[in-house]
mmCIF file of C-alpha atoms in Angstrom:
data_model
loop_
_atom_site.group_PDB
_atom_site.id
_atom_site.type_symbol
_atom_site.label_atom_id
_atom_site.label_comp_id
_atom_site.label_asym_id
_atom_site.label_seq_id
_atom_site.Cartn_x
_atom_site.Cartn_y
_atom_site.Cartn_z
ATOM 1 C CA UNK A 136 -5.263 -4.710 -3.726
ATOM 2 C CA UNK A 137 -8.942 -3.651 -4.848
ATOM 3 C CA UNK A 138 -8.896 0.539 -4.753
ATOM 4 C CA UNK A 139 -11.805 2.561 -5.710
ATOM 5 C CA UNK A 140 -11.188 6.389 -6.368
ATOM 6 C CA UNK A 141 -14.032 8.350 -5.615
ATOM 7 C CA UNK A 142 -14.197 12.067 -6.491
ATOM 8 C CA UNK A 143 -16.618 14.827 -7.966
ATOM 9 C CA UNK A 144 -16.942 15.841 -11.906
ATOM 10 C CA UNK A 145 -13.425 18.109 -11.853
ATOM 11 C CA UNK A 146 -11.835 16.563 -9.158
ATOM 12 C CA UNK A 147 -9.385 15.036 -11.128
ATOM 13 C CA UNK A 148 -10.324 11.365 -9.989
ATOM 14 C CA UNK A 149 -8.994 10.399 -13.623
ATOM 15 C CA UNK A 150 -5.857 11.863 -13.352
ATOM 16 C CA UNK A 151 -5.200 10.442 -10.134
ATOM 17 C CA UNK A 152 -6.241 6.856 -10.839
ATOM 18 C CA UNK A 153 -4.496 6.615 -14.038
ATOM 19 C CA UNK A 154 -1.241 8.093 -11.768
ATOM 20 C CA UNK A 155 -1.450 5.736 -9.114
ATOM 21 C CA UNK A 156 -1.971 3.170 -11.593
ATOM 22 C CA UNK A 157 1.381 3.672 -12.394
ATOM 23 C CA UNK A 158 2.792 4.420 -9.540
ATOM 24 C CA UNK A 159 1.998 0.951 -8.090
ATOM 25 C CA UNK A 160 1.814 -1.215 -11.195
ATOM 26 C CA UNK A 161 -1.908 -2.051 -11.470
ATOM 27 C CA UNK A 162 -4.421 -2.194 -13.841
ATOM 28 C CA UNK A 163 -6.659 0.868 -13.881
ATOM 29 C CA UNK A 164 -10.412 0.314 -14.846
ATOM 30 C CA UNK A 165 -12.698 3.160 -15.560
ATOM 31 C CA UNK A 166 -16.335 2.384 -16.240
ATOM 32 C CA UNK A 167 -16.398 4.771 -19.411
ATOM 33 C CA UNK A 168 -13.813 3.229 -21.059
ATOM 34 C CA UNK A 169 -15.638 -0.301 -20.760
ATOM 35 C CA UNK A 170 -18.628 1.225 -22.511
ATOM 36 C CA UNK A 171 -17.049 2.658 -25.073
ATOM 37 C CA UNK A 172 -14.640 -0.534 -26.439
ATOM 38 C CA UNK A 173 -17.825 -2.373 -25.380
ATOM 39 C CA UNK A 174 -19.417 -0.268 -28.080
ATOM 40 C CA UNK A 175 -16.421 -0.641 -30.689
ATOM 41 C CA UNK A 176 -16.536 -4.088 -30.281
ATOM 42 C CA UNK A 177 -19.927 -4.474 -31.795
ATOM 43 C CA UNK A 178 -20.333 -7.853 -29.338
ATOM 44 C CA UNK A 179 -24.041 -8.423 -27.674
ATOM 45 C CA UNK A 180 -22.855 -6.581 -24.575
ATOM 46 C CA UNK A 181 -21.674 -3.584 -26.798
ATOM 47 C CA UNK A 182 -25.156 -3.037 -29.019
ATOM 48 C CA UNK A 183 -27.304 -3.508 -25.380
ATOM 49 C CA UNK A 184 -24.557 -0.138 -24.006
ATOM 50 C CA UNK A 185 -24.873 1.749 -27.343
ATOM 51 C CA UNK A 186 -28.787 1.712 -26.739
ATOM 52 C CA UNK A 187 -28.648 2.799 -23.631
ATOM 53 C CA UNK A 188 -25.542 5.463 -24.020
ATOM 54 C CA UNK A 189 -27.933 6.706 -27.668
ATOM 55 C CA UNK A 190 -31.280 6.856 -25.288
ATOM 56 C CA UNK A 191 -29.201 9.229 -22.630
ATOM 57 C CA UNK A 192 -30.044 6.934 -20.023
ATOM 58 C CA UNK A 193 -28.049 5.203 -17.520
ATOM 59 C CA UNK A 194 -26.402 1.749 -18.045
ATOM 60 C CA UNK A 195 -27.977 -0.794 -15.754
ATOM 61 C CA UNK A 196 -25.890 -1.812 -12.457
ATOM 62 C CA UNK A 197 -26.031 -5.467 -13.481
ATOM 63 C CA UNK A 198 -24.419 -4.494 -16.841
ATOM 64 C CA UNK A 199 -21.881 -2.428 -15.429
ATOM 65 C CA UNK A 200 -20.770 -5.108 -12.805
ATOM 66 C CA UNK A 201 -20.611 -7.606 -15.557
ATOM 67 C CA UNK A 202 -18.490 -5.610 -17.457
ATOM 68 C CA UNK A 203 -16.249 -4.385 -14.742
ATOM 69 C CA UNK A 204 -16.370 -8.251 -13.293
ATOM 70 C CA UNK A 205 -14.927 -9.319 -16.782
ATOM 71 C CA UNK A 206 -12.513 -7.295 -16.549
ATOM 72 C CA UNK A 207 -11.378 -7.397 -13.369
ATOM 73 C CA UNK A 208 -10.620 -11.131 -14.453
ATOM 74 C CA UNK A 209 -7.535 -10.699 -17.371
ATOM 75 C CA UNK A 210 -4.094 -11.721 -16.632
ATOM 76 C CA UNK A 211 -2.999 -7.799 -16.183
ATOM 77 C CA UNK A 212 -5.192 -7.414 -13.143
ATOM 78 C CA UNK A 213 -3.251 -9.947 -11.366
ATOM 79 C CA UNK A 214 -1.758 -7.246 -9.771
ATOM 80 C CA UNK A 215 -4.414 -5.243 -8.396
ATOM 81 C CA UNK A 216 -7.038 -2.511 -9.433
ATOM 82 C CA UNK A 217 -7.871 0.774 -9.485
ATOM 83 C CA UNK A 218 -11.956 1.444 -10.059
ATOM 84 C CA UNK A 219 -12.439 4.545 -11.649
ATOM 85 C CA UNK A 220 -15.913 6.305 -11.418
ATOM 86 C CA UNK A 221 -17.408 3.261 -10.289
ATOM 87 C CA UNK A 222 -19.199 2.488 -7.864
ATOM 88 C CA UNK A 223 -21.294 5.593 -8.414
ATOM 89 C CA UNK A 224 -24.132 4.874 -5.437
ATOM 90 C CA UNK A 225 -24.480 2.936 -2.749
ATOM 91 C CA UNK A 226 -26.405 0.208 -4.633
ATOM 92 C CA UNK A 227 -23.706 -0.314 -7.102
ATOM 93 C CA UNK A 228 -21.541 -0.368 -4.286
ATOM 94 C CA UNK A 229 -23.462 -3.182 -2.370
ATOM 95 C CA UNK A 230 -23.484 -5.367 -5.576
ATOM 96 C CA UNK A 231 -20.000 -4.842 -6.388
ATOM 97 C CA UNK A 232 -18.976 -6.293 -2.774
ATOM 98 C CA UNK A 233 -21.258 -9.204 -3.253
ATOM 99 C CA UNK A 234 -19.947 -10.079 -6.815
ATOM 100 C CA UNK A 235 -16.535 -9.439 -5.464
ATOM 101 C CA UNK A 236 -17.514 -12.047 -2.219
ATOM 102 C CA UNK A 237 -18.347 -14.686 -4.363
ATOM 103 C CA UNK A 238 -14.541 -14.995 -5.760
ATOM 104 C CA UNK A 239 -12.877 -14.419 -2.624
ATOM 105 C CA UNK A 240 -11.790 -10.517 -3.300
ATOM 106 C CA UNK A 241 -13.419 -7.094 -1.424
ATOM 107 C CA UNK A 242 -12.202 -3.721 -1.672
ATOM 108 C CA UNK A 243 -9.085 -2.855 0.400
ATOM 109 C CA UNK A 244 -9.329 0.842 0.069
ATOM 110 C CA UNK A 245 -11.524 4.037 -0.943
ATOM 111 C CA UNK A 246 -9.803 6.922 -1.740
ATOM 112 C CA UNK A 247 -12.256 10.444 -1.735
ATOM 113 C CA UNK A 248 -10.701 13.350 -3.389
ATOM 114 C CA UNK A 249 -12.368 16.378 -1.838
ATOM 115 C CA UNK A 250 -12.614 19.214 -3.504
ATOM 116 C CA UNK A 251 -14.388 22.315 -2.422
ATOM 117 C CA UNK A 252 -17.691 23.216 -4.430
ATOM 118 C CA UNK A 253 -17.069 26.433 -6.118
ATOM 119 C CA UNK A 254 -13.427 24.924 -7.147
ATOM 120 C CA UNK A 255 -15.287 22.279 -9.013
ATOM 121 C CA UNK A 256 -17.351 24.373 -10.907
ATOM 122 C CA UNK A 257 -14.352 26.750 -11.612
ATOM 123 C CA UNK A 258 -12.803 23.976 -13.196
ATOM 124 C CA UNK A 259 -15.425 22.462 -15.187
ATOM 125 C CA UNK A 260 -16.474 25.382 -16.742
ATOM 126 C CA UNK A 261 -13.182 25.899 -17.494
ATOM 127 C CA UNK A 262 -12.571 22.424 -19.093
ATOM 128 C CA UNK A 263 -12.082 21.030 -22.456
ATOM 129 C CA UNK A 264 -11.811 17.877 -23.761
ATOM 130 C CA UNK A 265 -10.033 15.835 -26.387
ATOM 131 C CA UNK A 266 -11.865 15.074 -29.608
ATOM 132 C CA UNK A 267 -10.057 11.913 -30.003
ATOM 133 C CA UNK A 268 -9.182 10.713 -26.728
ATOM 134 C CA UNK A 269 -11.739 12.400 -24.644
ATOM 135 C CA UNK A 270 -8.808 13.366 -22.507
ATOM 136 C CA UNK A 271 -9.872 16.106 -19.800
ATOM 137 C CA UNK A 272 -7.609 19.333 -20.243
ATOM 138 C CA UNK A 273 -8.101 21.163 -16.757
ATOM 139 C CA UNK A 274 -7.898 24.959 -16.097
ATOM 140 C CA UNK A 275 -8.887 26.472 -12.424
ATOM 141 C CA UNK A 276 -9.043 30.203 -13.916
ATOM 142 C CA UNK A 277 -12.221 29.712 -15.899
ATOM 143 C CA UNK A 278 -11.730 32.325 -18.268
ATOM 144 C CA UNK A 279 -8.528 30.915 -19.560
ATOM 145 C CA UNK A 280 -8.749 28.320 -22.088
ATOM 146 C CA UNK A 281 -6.373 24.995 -22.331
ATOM 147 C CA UNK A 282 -4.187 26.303 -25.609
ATOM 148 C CA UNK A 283 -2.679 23.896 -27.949
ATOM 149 C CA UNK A 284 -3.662 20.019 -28.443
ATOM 150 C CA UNK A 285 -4.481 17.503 -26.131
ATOM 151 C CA UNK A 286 -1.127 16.114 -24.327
ATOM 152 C CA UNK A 287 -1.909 12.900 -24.526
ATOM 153 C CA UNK A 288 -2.486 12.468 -28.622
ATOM 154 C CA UNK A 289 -2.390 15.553 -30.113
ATOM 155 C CA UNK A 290 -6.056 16.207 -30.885
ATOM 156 C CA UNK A 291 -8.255 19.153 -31.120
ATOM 157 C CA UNK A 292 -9.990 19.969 -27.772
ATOM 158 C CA UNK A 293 -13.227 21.169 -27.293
ATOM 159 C CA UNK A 294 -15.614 22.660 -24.724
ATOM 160 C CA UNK A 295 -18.334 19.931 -23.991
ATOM 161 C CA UNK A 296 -21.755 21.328 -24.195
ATOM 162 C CA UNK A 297 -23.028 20.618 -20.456
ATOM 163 C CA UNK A 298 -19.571 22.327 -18.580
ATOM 164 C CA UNK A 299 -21.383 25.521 -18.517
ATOM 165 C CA UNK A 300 -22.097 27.065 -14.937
ATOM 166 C CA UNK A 301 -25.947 26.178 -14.846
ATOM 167 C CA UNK A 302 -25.647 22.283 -15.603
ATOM 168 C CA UNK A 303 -22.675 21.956 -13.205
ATOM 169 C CA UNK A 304 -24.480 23.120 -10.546
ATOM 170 C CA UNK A 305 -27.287 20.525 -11.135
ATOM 171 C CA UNK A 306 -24.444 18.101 -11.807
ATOM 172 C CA UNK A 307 -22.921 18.497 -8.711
ATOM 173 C CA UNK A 308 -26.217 18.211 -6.745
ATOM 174 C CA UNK A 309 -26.405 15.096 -8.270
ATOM 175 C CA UNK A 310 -23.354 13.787 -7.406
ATOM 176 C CA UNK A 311 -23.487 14.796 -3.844
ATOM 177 C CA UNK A 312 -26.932 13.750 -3.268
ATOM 178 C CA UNK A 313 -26.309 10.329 -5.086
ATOM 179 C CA UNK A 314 -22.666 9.775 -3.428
ATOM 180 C CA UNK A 315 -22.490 10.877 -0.095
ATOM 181 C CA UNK A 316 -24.295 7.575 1.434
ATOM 182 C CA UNK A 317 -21.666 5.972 -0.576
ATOM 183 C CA UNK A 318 -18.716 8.057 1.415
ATOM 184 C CA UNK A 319 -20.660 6.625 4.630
ATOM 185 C CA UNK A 320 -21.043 3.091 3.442
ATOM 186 C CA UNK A 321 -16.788 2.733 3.008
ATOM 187 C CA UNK A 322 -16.297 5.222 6.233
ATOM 188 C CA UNK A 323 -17.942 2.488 8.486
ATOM 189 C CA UNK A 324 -15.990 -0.171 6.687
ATOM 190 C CA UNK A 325 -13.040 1.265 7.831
ATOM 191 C CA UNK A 326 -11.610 2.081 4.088
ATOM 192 C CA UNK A 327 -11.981 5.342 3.587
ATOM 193 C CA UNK A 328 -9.131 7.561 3.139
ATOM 194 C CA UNK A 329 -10.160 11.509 1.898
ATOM 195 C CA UNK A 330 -7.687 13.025 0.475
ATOM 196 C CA UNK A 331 -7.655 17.111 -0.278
ATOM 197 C CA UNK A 332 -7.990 17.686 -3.742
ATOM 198 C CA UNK A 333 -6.002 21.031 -4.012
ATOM 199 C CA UNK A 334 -2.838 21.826 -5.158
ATOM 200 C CA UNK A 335 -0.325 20.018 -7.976
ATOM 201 C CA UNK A 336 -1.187 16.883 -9.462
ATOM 202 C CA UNK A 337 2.076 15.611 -7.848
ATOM 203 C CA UNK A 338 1.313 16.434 -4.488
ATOM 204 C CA UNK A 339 -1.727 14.746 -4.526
ATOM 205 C CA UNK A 340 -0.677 11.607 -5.637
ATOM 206 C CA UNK A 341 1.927 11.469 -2.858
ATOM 207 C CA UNK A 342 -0.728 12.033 -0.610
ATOM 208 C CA UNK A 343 -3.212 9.482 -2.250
ATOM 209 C CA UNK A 344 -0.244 6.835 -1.986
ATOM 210 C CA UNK A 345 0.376 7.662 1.233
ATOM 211 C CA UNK A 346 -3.182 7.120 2.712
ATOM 212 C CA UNK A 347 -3.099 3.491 0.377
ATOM 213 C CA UNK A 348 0.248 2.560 2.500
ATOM 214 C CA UNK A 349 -0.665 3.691 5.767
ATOM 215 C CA UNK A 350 -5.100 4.114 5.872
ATOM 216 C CA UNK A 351 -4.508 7.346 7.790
ATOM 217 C CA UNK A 352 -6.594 10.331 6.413
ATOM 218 C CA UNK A 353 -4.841 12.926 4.600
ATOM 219 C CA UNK A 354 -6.032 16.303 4.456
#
């Protein structure tokens, strides 16, 4: 199976994926980890990323595809795949499904973690991150910060400088503006599974596999 995870800044899309990664034994592919080893490798692919990740602007589509195309292609994704914060727009998502055409494979399912608005900023300005894994560390009470080291490696987190309440906002708008033709595009496809993005991390991820095994919406 091909699964894309869709879900805004804070709703723990990450932390789902890498889950039901798990849970069903597939590879799990996020988009920013294939620019940064792209950028630790050093290759031709890797210096082209850097320049665009140093210049603040966005990595091309065609790039992107590439990259997530090459990947999609290793032994451990024999299995299946979970995309992770990709596609981002309904362009990307358009030239995914061709690329994907062209060797036989489309996208099974979408999952949509929905989260309401004023959640999502509670819990972004309330995030840190790790310094070594870039791990997010989630709180919902804003004024309470993540204590201790990251629980994945043990390193220092850190408040990243654009989780403050203005630039969420404007994130957000983004994100909603950018993605919500993309919710459309997989709702007339007849993939589209939204899931409600409240309450434990567990009960989430029952409901996300659920909505995988059965297409039913969960809510």
């Amino acid at each position: 199976m091909y699964i894309v995870v869709l879900g805004a800044p804070g709703a723990g899309k990450g932390t789902q994926a890498v889950a039901i990664a798990r849970e069903m034994e597939m590879a799990h592919i996020a988009s920013g980890d294939l620019f940064r080893q792209a950028v630790e490798r050093g290759d031709e692919l890797g210096v082209r990323v850097k320049g665009y990740m140093a210049s603040g602007a966005l990595v091309p589509d065609e790039i992107t595809i590439k990259m997530i195309m090459q990947r999609v292609a290793a032994a451990d994704c024999d299995n299946g795949v979970i995309l992770d914060g990709f596609p981002r727009n309904l362009q990307q998502a358009e030239a995914l499904d061709a690329d994907l055409k062209k060797k036989n494979k489309k996208i099974d399912r979408v999952l949509y973690i929905d989260v309401p608005e004023e959640e999502l900023v509670r819990r972004l300005i309330g995030r840190r991150v790790c310094r070594d894994c870039q791990k997010p560390h989630c709180n919902s009470n804003s004024q309470k910060k993540p204590e201790g080291k990251c629980r994945y490696c043990g390193g220092e987190l850190y408040q990243r400088p654009d989780d403050n309440a203005e630039t969420v906002a404007k994130r957000l708008k983004v994100y909603f503006a950018e993605t919500m033709p993309l919710i459309e595009y997989y709702r007339r496809q007849g993939k589209l599974a939204e899931v409600d993005g409240q309450g434990s991390v567990e009960d989430i991820t029952e409901k996300m596999l659920d909505a995988i095994g059965s297409g039913i919406i969960k809510k």
